[in-house]
Short mmCIF file of C-alpha atoms in Angstrom, two decimals:
data_model
loop_
_atom_site.label_atom_id
_atom_site.label_comp_id
_atom_site.label_asym_id
_atom_site.label_seq_id
_atom_site.Cartn_x
_atom_site.Cartn_y
_atom_site.Cartn_z
CA MET A 1 20.05 -23.30 -0.72
CA HIS A 2 22.93 -21.11 -1.90
CA CYS A 3 22.19 -18.23 -4.28
CA ILE A 4 24.46 -15.50 -5.63
CA LEU A 5 23.10 -12.27 -7.08
CA GLN A 6 25.82 -11.05 -9.41
CA GLY A 7 26.62 -7.42 -10.18
CA VAL A 8 23.52 -5.85 -8.63
CA LEU A 9 23.29 -2.19 -7.64
CA ILE A 10 22.20 -1.98 -4.00
CA ILE A 11 19.49 0.60 -3.32
CA ASP A 12 19.03 0.64 0.44
CA PRO A 13 19.53 3.85 2.45
CA THR A 14 19.78 1.72 5.64
CA SER A 15 22.73 -0.30 4.30
CA PRO A 16 26.45 0.56 4.34
CA PHE A 17 26.49 -0.79 0.77
CA HIS A 18 23.88 1.69 -0.48
CA ASN A 19 24.44 2.78 -4.08
CA THR A 20 27.27 0.32 -4.71
CA LYS A 21 27.43 -2.51 -7.23
CA LYS A 22 28.16 -5.85 -5.58
CA ASP A 23 27.75 -9.59 -5.64
CA ILE A 24 25.49 -10.85 -2.86
CA SER A 25 25.70 -14.38 -1.50
CA ILE A 26 22.62 -15.80 0.22
CA ARG A 27 22.99 -19.08 2.05
CA ASP A 28 20.14 -20.78 3.89
CA GLY A 29 18.05 -17.63 3.63
CA LYS A 30 20.65 -15.24 5.09
CA ILE A 31 23.05 -12.82 3.44
CA ASP A 32 26.49 -14.24 4.24
CA GLU A 33 28.73 -12.25 1.89
CA ILE A 34 28.65 -8.97 -0.01
CA ALA A 35 31.68 -8.28 -2.18
CA ASP A 36 32.82 -6.81 -5.48
CA HIS A 37 33.15 -10.34 -6.80
CA ILE A 38 32.32 -13.68 -5.18
CA SER A 39 34.36 -16.45 -6.75
CA ASP A 40 33.17 -19.35 -4.61
CA ALA A 41 30.07 -20.19 -6.64
CA LYS A 42 30.20 -23.96 -6.29
CA ASP A 43 26.69 -25.41 -6.20
CA ALA A 44 25.19 -21.90 -6.07
CA GLU A 45 22.21 -20.71 -8.09
CA LEU A 46 23.50 -17.71 -10.04
CA PHE A 47 21.34 -14.74 -10.94
CA ALA A 48 22.71 -12.02 -13.20
CA VAL A 49 20.74 -9.49 -15.26
CA ALA A 50 22.29 -6.38 -16.75
CA GLY A 51 21.12 -3.20 -15.03
CA ALA A 52 19.53 -5.00 -12.08
CA CYS A 53 19.15 -3.34 -8.68
CA VAL A 54 18.33 -4.93 -5.34
CA SER A 55 16.53 -3.37 -2.38
CA PRO A 56 14.79 -4.48 0.79
CA GLY A 57 11.65 -6.32 -0.24
CA TRP A 58 8.79 -3.99 -1.11
CA CYS A 59 6.06 -3.78 1.53
CA ASP A 60 2.57 -2.73 0.48
CA MET A 61 0.81 -1.01 3.34
CA LEU A 62 -2.81 -1.05 2.07
CA ALA A 63 -4.36 -3.82 -0.01
CA ALA A 64 -7.66 -5.73 0.06
CA PHE A 65 -8.14 -9.38 -0.91
CA PHE A 66 -11.81 -9.76 0.26
CA ASP A 67 -11.18 -13.27 1.58
CA PRO A 68 -13.32 -14.63 3.19
CA GLY A 69 -16.72 -13.62 1.88
CA HIS A 70 -16.12 -12.11 -1.57
CA GLU A 71 -13.67 -14.42 -3.28
CA GLU A 72 -15.17 -13.42 -6.65
CA LYS A 73 -13.17 -10.19 -6.26
CA GLU A 74 -9.89 -11.63 -4.97
CA THR A 75 -8.66 -14.57 -2.95
CA ILE A 76 -5.58 -14.67 -0.79
CA GLU A 77 -3.97 -16.92 -3.42
CA SER A 78 -4.75 -14.66 -6.40
CA GLY A 79 -3.82 -11.57 -4.42
CA ILE A 80 -0.46 -13.10 -3.57
CA ASP A 81 0.11 -13.87 -7.26
CA ALA A 82 -0.59 -10.24 -8.13
CA ALA A 83 1.64 -8.94 -5.33
CA LEU A 84 4.49 -11.21 -6.40
CA ALA A 85 4.18 -10.03 -10.00
CA GLY A 86 4.42 -6.46 -8.70
CA GLY A 87 7.62 -7.18 -6.77
CA PHE A 88 6.11 -7.09 -3.28
CA THR A 89 7.50 -9.43 -0.65
CA THR A 90 5.13 -8.29 2.12
CA VAL A 91 1.51 -7.15 1.89
CA CYS A 92 -0.47 -5.64 4.75
CA LEU A 93 -4.07 -6.73 4.34
CA MET A 94 -7.02 -4.48 5.13
CA PRO A 95 -9.90 -6.18 6.97
CA MET A 96 -12.27 -5.85 3.99
CA ALA A 97 -13.87 -9.27 4.22
CA ASP A 98 -17.34 -10.54 5.05
CA PRO A 99 -17.52 -10.63 7.98
CA ALA A 100 -14.73 -8.15 8.63
CA ILE A 101 -11.46 -9.29 10.17
CA HIS A 102 -12.49 -8.25 13.67
CA ARG A 103 -11.65 -11.18 15.95
CA LYS A 104 -8.59 -13.16 16.96
CA THR A 105 -9.83 -16.17 14.98
CA ASP A 106 -10.12 -14.03 11.84
CA ILE A 107 -6.46 -12.99 12.14
CA GLU A 108 -5.50 -16.64 12.59
CA TYR A 109 -7.51 -17.58 9.48
CA ILE A 110 -5.58 -15.09 7.32
CA LEU A 111 -2.18 -16.12 8.68
CA ASN A 112 -2.91 -19.84 8.28
CA LYS A 113 -4.22 -19.47 4.75
CA ALA A 114 -1.17 -17.43 3.71
CA LYS A 115 1.38 -19.90 5.11
CA HIS A 116 4.12 -21.24 2.84
CA LYS A 117 3.53 -18.61 0.17
CA PRO A 118 6.23 -16.49 -1.54
CA VAL A 119 4.72 -13.25 -0.17
CA ARG A 120 4.42 -12.49 3.54
CA ILE A 121 0.84 -11.50 4.47
CA LEU A 122 0.37 -9.32 7.55
CA PRO A 123 -3.28 -8.75 8.51
CA TYR A 124 -4.81 -5.63 10.00
CA GLY A 125 -7.66 -5.96 12.44
CA SER A 126 -10.78 -3.81 12.32
CA VAL A 127 -11.06 -0.92 14.75
CA THR A 128 -14.80 -1.50 15.17
CA MET A 129 -16.95 -4.60 14.94
CA ASN A 130 -17.72 -5.38 11.30
CA ARG A 131 -16.26 -1.93 10.45
CA GLU A 132 -19.57 -0.34 11.45
CA GLY A 133 -17.98 2.46 13.48
CA VAL A 134 -19.80 1.72 16.73
CA ASP A 135 -18.28 -0.91 19.05
CA LEU A 136 -14.52 -1.28 19.45
CA THR A 137 -12.98 -4.66 18.74
CA GLU A 138 -10.64 -6.56 21.05
CA MET A 139 -7.59 -5.06 19.44
CA TYR A 140 -5.14 -6.38 22.01
CA ASP A 141 -6.26 -9.98 21.39
CA MET A 142 -5.90 -9.50 17.64
CA ARG A 143 -2.46 -7.98 18.13
CA GLU A 144 -1.40 -11.03 20.13
CA ALA A 145 -2.67 -13.22 17.29
CA GLY A 146 -0.61 -11.32 14.70
CA ALA A 147 -2.45 -8.14 13.65
CA VAL A 148 0.12 -5.43 12.91
CA ALA A 149 -2.23 -2.41 13.01
CA PHE A 150 -5.93 -1.54 13.07
CA THR A 151 -8.19 0.14 10.54
CA ASP A 152 -11.73 0.23 9.29
CA ALA A 153 -10.17 0.63 5.84
CA ASP A 154 -12.44 2.33 3.31
CA LYS A 155 -15.05 3.08 5.99
CA PRO A 156 -13.85 6.20 7.82
CA ILE A 157 -14.38 6.25 11.57
CA ARG A 158 -17.12 8.90 11.65
CA ASP A 159 -17.57 9.12 15.42
CA ALA A 160 -14.78 11.18 17.02
CA GLY A 161 -15.41 9.50 20.38
CA VAL A 162 -14.88 6.05 18.87
CA LEU A 163 -11.67 7.16 17.19
CA LEU A 164 -10.37 8.73 20.40
CA ARG A 165 -11.09 5.58 22.40
CA SER A 166 -9.32 3.46 19.80
CA LEU A 167 -6.24 5.69 20.00
CA GLN A 168 -6.26 5.45 23.78
CA TYR A 169 -6.72 1.67 23.56
CA VAL A 170 -3.62 1.07 21.41
CA ARG A 171 -1.33 3.56 23.13
CA PRO A 172 -0.13 1.21 25.94
CA PHE A 173 1.31 -1.21 23.35
CA ASP A 174 2.30 1.57 20.91
CA GLY A 175 -0.12 0.34 18.30
CA VAL A 176 -1.12 2.20 15.14
CA ILE A 177 -4.58 3.27 14.05
CA ILE A 178 -4.88 3.72 10.28
CA ASP A 179 -7.64 6.03 9.11
CA ILE A 180 -8.48 6.90 5.51
CA PRO A 181 -9.76 10.44 6.03
CA ASN A 182 -12.51 10.95 3.52
CA ASP A 183 -16.17 10.35 4.23
CA HIS A 184 -17.91 10.80 0.88
CA ARG A 185 -21.20 9.62 2.39
CA ILE A 186 -21.71 13.07 3.88
CA MET A 187 -22.55 14.21 0.35
CA GLY A 188 -24.97 11.39 -0.37
CA ASN A 189 -24.49 9.71 -3.75
CA ALA A 190 -21.27 11.54 -4.63
CA ASN A 191 -18.90 9.69 -6.93
CA VAL A 192 -16.10 11.98 -8.15
CA ASN A 193 -14.05 14.96 -7.06
CA GLU A 194 -15.99 18.19 -6.78
CA GLY A 195 -14.68 20.45 -9.53
CA GLU A 196 -14.65 20.88 -13.28
CA MET A 197 -15.07 17.16 -13.94
CA SER A 198 -18.07 16.75 -11.65
CA VAL A 199 -19.74 19.63 -13.49
CA HIS A 200 -18.84 18.08 -16.87
CA LEU A 201 -20.22 14.70 -15.82
CA GLY A 202 -23.31 16.18 -14.15
CA MET A 203 -22.62 14.38 -10.87
CA TYR A 204 -22.49 15.24 -7.21
CA GLY A 205 -18.89 15.88 -6.20
CA ILE A 206 -16.80 14.94 -3.18
CA PRO A 207 -15.21 18.21 -2.00
CA ASP A 208 -11.64 18.19 -0.75
CA VAL A 209 -12.77 19.98 2.42
CA LEU A 210 -14.19 16.66 3.69
CA GLU A 211 -10.72 15.15 3.64
CA GLU A 212 -9.22 18.28 5.15
CA LEU A 213 -11.68 18.27 8.06
CA SER A 214 -11.04 14.60 8.74
CA VAL A 215 -7.28 15.17 8.68
CA ILE A 216 -7.57 18.04 11.17
CA ARG A 217 -9.79 15.96 13.46
CA ASP A 218 -7.51 12.91 13.32
CA ILE A 219 -4.41 14.99 14.06
CA LYS A 220 -6.05 16.72 17.02
CA LEU A 221 -7.26 13.45 18.54
CA ALA A 222 -3.87 11.78 18.07
CA GLU A 223 -2.21 14.77 19.71
CA TYR A 224 -4.63 14.65 22.65
CA ALA A 225 -4.18 10.89 23.12
CA ASN A 226 -0.42 11.03 22.44
CA ALA A 227 -0.99 8.02 20.21
CA ARG A 228 0.08 7.04 16.72
CA ILE A 229 -2.18 7.56 13.73
CA HIS A 230 -1.44 6.89 10.08
CA LEU A 231 -3.50 8.78 7.51
CA GLY A 232 -3.62 6.02 4.93
CA ILE A 233 -4.54 7.79 1.67
CA ILE A 234 -4.13 11.53 1.21
CA SER A 235 -5.54 12.87 -2.05
CA SER A 236 -5.77 16.66 -1.77
CA ALA A 237 -3.35 19.56 -1.52
CA LYS A 238 -5.31 21.14 1.33
CA SER A 239 -4.51 18.25 3.67
CA ILE A 240 -0.76 18.46 3.21
CA ALA A 241 -0.13 21.70 5.11
CA HIS A 242 -1.96 20.35 8.19
CA ILE A 243 0.13 17.17 8.18
CA ARG A 244 3.36 19.12 7.77
CA THR A 245 2.49 21.46 10.66
CA ALA A 246 1.50 18.54 12.90
CA LYS A 247 4.77 16.74 12.26
CA GLU A 248 6.74 19.88 13.08
CA ALA A 249 4.79 20.11 16.36
CA GLY A 250 5.70 16.53 17.28
CA VAL A 251 2.29 14.94 16.76
CA ARG A 252 2.68 11.22 16.15
CA VAL A 253 1.16 11.29 12.68
CA THR A 254 2.33 9.71 9.45
CA ALA A 255 0.70 9.80 6.04
CA GLY A 256 0.50 7.85 2.82
CA THR A 257 -0.92 8.04 -0.66
CA SER A 258 -1.44 5.60 -3.51
CA ALA A 259 0.59 5.31 -6.68
CA TYR A 260 -2.52 6.06 -8.71
CA HIS A 261 -3.20 9.30 -6.85
CA LEU A 262 0.31 10.36 -7.91
CA TYR A 263 -0.22 9.26 -11.52
CA PHE A 264 -3.82 10.00 -12.51
CA ASP A 265 -6.00 13.08 -12.14
CA GLU A 266 -9.76 13.61 -12.49
CA SER A 267 -9.55 14.12 -16.26
CA GLU A 268 -9.45 10.31 -16.62
CA LEU A 269 -13.18 10.32 -15.84
CA PHE A 270 -14.26 12.38 -18.84
CA ASP A 271 -15.85 9.33 -20.53
CA TYR A 272 -17.38 7.83 -17.35
CA ASN A 273 -14.71 5.12 -17.11
CA THR A 274 -15.63 3.20 -13.95
CA HIS A 275 -12.06 1.87 -13.58
CA PHE A 276 -11.25 5.32 -12.23
CA LYS A 277 -14.10 5.48 -9.74
CA VAL A 278 -12.09 5.38 -6.53
CA ASN A 279 -12.38 6.82 -3.04
CA PRO A 280 -10.71 9.10 -2.11
CA PRO A 281 -11.42 10.32 -5.65
CA LEU A 282 -8.92 11.33 -8.27
CA ARG A 283 -8.40 15.05 -7.77
CA SER A 284 -7.16 17.93 -9.92
CA ARG A 285 -3.77 18.11 -11.62
CA GLU A 286 -2.78 20.73 -9.02
CA ASP A 287 -3.54 18.24 -6.26
CA VAL A 288 -1.45 15.58 -7.99
CA LEU A 289 1.54 17.92 -8.26
CA ALA A 290 1.17 18.85 -4.58
CA LEU A 291 1.11 15.17 -3.59
CA VAL A 292 4.27 14.46 -5.60
CA GLU A 293 6.03 17.35 -3.88
CA ALA A 294 4.82 16.13 -0.46
CA VAL A 295 6.29 12.69 -1.16
CA LYS A 296 9.58 14.29 -2.15
CA ASP A 297 9.81 16.57 0.91
CA GLY A 298 8.85 13.83 3.40
CA THR A 299 5.41 15.08 4.42
CA ILE A 300 3.97 11.91 2.89
CA ASP A 301 5.84 8.91 4.28
CA VAL A 302 4.43 6.00 2.29
CA VAL A 303 3.37 5.11 -1.25
CA CYS A 304 1.09 2.07 -1.45
CA SER A 305 -1.06 0.22 -3.96
CA TYR A 306 -4.44 0.76 -2.28
CA HIS A 307 -5.40 -2.33 -4.24
CA ILE A 308 -9.21 -2.69 -4.06
CA PRO A 309 -10.13 -5.11 -6.86
CA HIS A 310 -13.63 -5.90 -8.09
CA GLU A 311 -15.30 -8.44 -10.33
CA ALA A 312 -16.58 -7.26 -13.72
CA ASP A 313 -20.20 -7.09 -12.54
CA ALA A 314 -19.25 -4.47 -9.95
CA LYS A 315 -17.72 -2.17 -12.56
CA ASP A 316 -19.62 -2.86 -15.79
CA VAL A 317 -22.66 -0.88 -14.63
CA GLU A 318 -23.83 2.73 -14.62
CA PHE A 319 -21.18 4.97 -13.07
CA GLU A 320 -23.30 5.87 -10.04
CA ASN A 321 -23.79 2.18 -9.22
CA ALA A 322 -20.21 1.03 -9.78
CA SER A 323 -18.06 0.05 -6.80
CA PHE A 324 -15.18 2.23 -5.64
CA GLY A 325 -11.70 0.80 -6.18
CA MET A 326 -9.03 -0.24 -8.65
CA GLU A 327 -6.74 -3.25 -9.24
CA THR A 328 -3.15 -1.97 -8.89
CA LEU A 329 -0.63 -4.37 -7.37
CA GLU A 330 1.33 -5.24 -10.51
CA SER A 331 1.69 -1.59 -11.58
CA THR A 332 2.30 0.24 -8.32
CA PHE A 333 6.08 0.53 -8.46
CA GLY A 334 6.20 1.45 -12.16
CA ALA A 335 3.49 4.09 -11.78
CA ALA A 336 4.98 5.70 -8.67
CA HIS A 337 8.51 5.61 -10.11
CA PHE A 338 7.22 7.32 -13.26
CA ALA A 339 5.36 9.95 -11.22
CA LEU A 340 8.46 10.62 -9.08
CA ASP A 341 10.67 11.19 -12.15
CA GLY A 342 12.66 8.01 -11.61
CA ASN A 343 13.89 8.87 -8.09
CA THR A 344 14.60 5.27 -7.13
CA ALA A 345 16.13 5.76 -3.68
CA LEU A 346 13.21 7.97 -2.65
CA LEU A 347 10.64 5.40 -3.74
CA ILE A 348 12.46 2.56 -1.98
CA GLU A 349 12.23 4.61 1.21
CA LYS A 350 8.47 5.08 0.67
CA ILE A 351 7.65 1.55 -0.46
CA ALA A 352 10.04 -0.66 1.50
CA ILE A 353 11.48 1.13 4.53
CA ASN A 354 8.91 3.58 5.92
CA PRO A 355 5.96 1.14 5.94
CA ARG A 356 7.95 -1.17 8.18
CA LYS A 357 9.13 1.69 10.40
CA ILE A 358 5.55 2.84 10.95
CA LEU A 359 4.33 -0.67 11.73
CA GLY A 360 7.29 -1.55 13.96
CA LEU A 361 8.51 -4.31 11.65
CA GLU A 362 12.10 -5.35 11.12
CA ILE A 363 13.58 -3.82 7.97
CA PRO A 364 15.21 -6.55 5.84
CA GLY A 365 18.29 -4.51 4.99
CA VAL A 366 20.86 -5.47 2.40
CA GLN A 367 23.62 -6.18 4.91
CA LEU A 368 25.65 -9.06 6.28
CA GLY A 369 23.77 -11.48 8.48
CA ALA A 370 20.34 -10.16 7.54
CA GLU A 371 17.45 -12.43 6.66
CA ALA A 372 17.13 -12.12 2.89
CA GLU A 373 13.82 -10.54 1.92
CA LEU A 374 14.70 -8.72 -1.28
CA THR A 375 13.23 -7.30 -4.47
CA ILE A 376 15.35 -7.32 -7.62
CA PHE A 377 14.29 -4.87 -10.30
CA ILE A 378 15.27 -2.86 -13.37
CA PRO A 379 14.65 0.79 -12.45
CA ASP A 380 14.87 2.21 -15.96
CA ALA A 381 12.72 -0.44 -17.66
CA GLU A 382 10.06 1.33 -19.69
CA TRP A 383 6.99 -0.79 -20.18
CA GLU A 384 3.31 -0.62 -20.92
CA CYS A 385 0.89 -2.45 -18.69
CA SER A 386 -1.30 -4.95 -20.53
CA ALA A 387 -4.04 -7.38 -19.54
CA GLU A 388 -1.41 -10.15 -19.69
CA ASN A 389 0.48 -8.47 -16.84
CA ILE A 390 -2.52 -8.74 -14.52
CA ARG A 391 -2.31 -11.71 -12.15
CA SER A 392 -5.16 -10.54 -9.93
CA ARG A 393 -8.55 -12.20 -10.28
CA SER A 394 -9.84 -8.69 -11.00
CA LYS A 395 -9.18 -6.95 -14.30
CA ASN A 396 -10.42 -3.44 -13.41
CA ALA A 397 -6.90 -2.05 -13.85
CA GLY A 398 -6.70 1.59 -14.84
CA PHE A 399 -3.02 1.25 -15.76
CA ILE A 400 -3.60 -0.97 -18.81
CA GLY A 401 -2.08 0.78 -21.82
CA ARG A 402 -0.16 3.31 -19.70
CA GLU A 403 3.54 4.07 -19.70
CA LEU A 404 5.33 2.88 -16.56
CA LEU A 405 8.94 3.08 -15.39
CA GLY A 406 10.70 0.34 -13.46
CA LYS A 407 9.81 -3.33 -13.11
CA ALA A 408 10.53 -6.11 -10.64
CA ILE A 409 12.20 -9.17 -12.18
CA ALA A 410 12.65 -11.36 -9.09
CA THR A 411 12.19 -11.53 -5.34
CA PHE A 412 13.94 -13.50 -2.65
CA THR A 413 11.76 -14.66 0.24
CA PHE A 414 11.77 -17.52 2.72
CA GLY A 415 15.06 -18.90 1.38
CA LYS A 416 13.94 -19.04 -2.24
CA LEU A 417 14.60 -17.01 -5.38
CA ASN A 418 11.34 -16.26 -7.22
CA ILE A 419 11.89 -15.39 -10.88
CA LEU A 420 9.04 -13.22 -12.18
#
């Protein structure tokens, strides 16, 4: 197949063509020409949209599809549809299945089921068996089968000894442990951030000190083990200073946050809307502003979807009984771009380049000879998310009716142009 992207602005800090407007020729899945104008268009599929930009394909670092075991929430197929609609070309899948993705055969199941799809699916393996925080999994075997990192996802690793052993286990092959540092279970049936909104709602709150303590512990253990740890979702201002100091000291720590933690604050919960029951919880407006600044100054390396979808029955219940999580894949770029004041190059770094750097994956740069894995988007497209935009099986999307900035219009993966 021969495809020519005409007059696209290249947004790729790794490319010598960064911030230039070019034609891009893709032949048999590889970029074979980048020029001001490509005249040899015989038998080529032409793609031209005014104002379009192209970047390395967006890579989501934290998403859950719940397959196998809870396909009523999301399947691999429906999750891929949602990711494609959101402009993602690669999705890293948390092991939130039943049973958890904790064996070599589980990794093989995910990879086989995701074959021949327009979105690349890269599975994570669990750190502990069934994500119970007790017995370590055979991480090396899962890595050999295709796992790109290891995490217990939304179940924090509570035992410091278990976390330390996992860090020591992956160090010989320079693996990455991903921890989401917030154990709300310490507070019992806590559901929201501890603060003005928890008082207003009359609920137990999740204090930001729990995240801060987990961040400090994780950093210290990573430093001791000289191993790599990624703090998957940071939600509070208090955590940021510790991460910044650790990086300056050379600790092998990276950090991420979700687009919705940059966009929403705890005030969304004033009417007990269960769409916004997430963990880590939505924090104060001051926390949101601190997170945005940490993304801009490089303390936070990654912006992800943290897509944790649920069926209606899991959300249409009393707030205390509702499941934690939100459907986000289609809206992640537009929400983060809005929150970051339209800083496109910065977001491409956080959503396409840094995730791959952290995971040791090849970056599909916009350069000659590279395998074409690209996202084509309109950065200044203003749009409002609606139920019709949602391709996920789940509809618990907090972004419906919200103003977003920037939208994917096509991707190029596996030798094929996918028009969205």
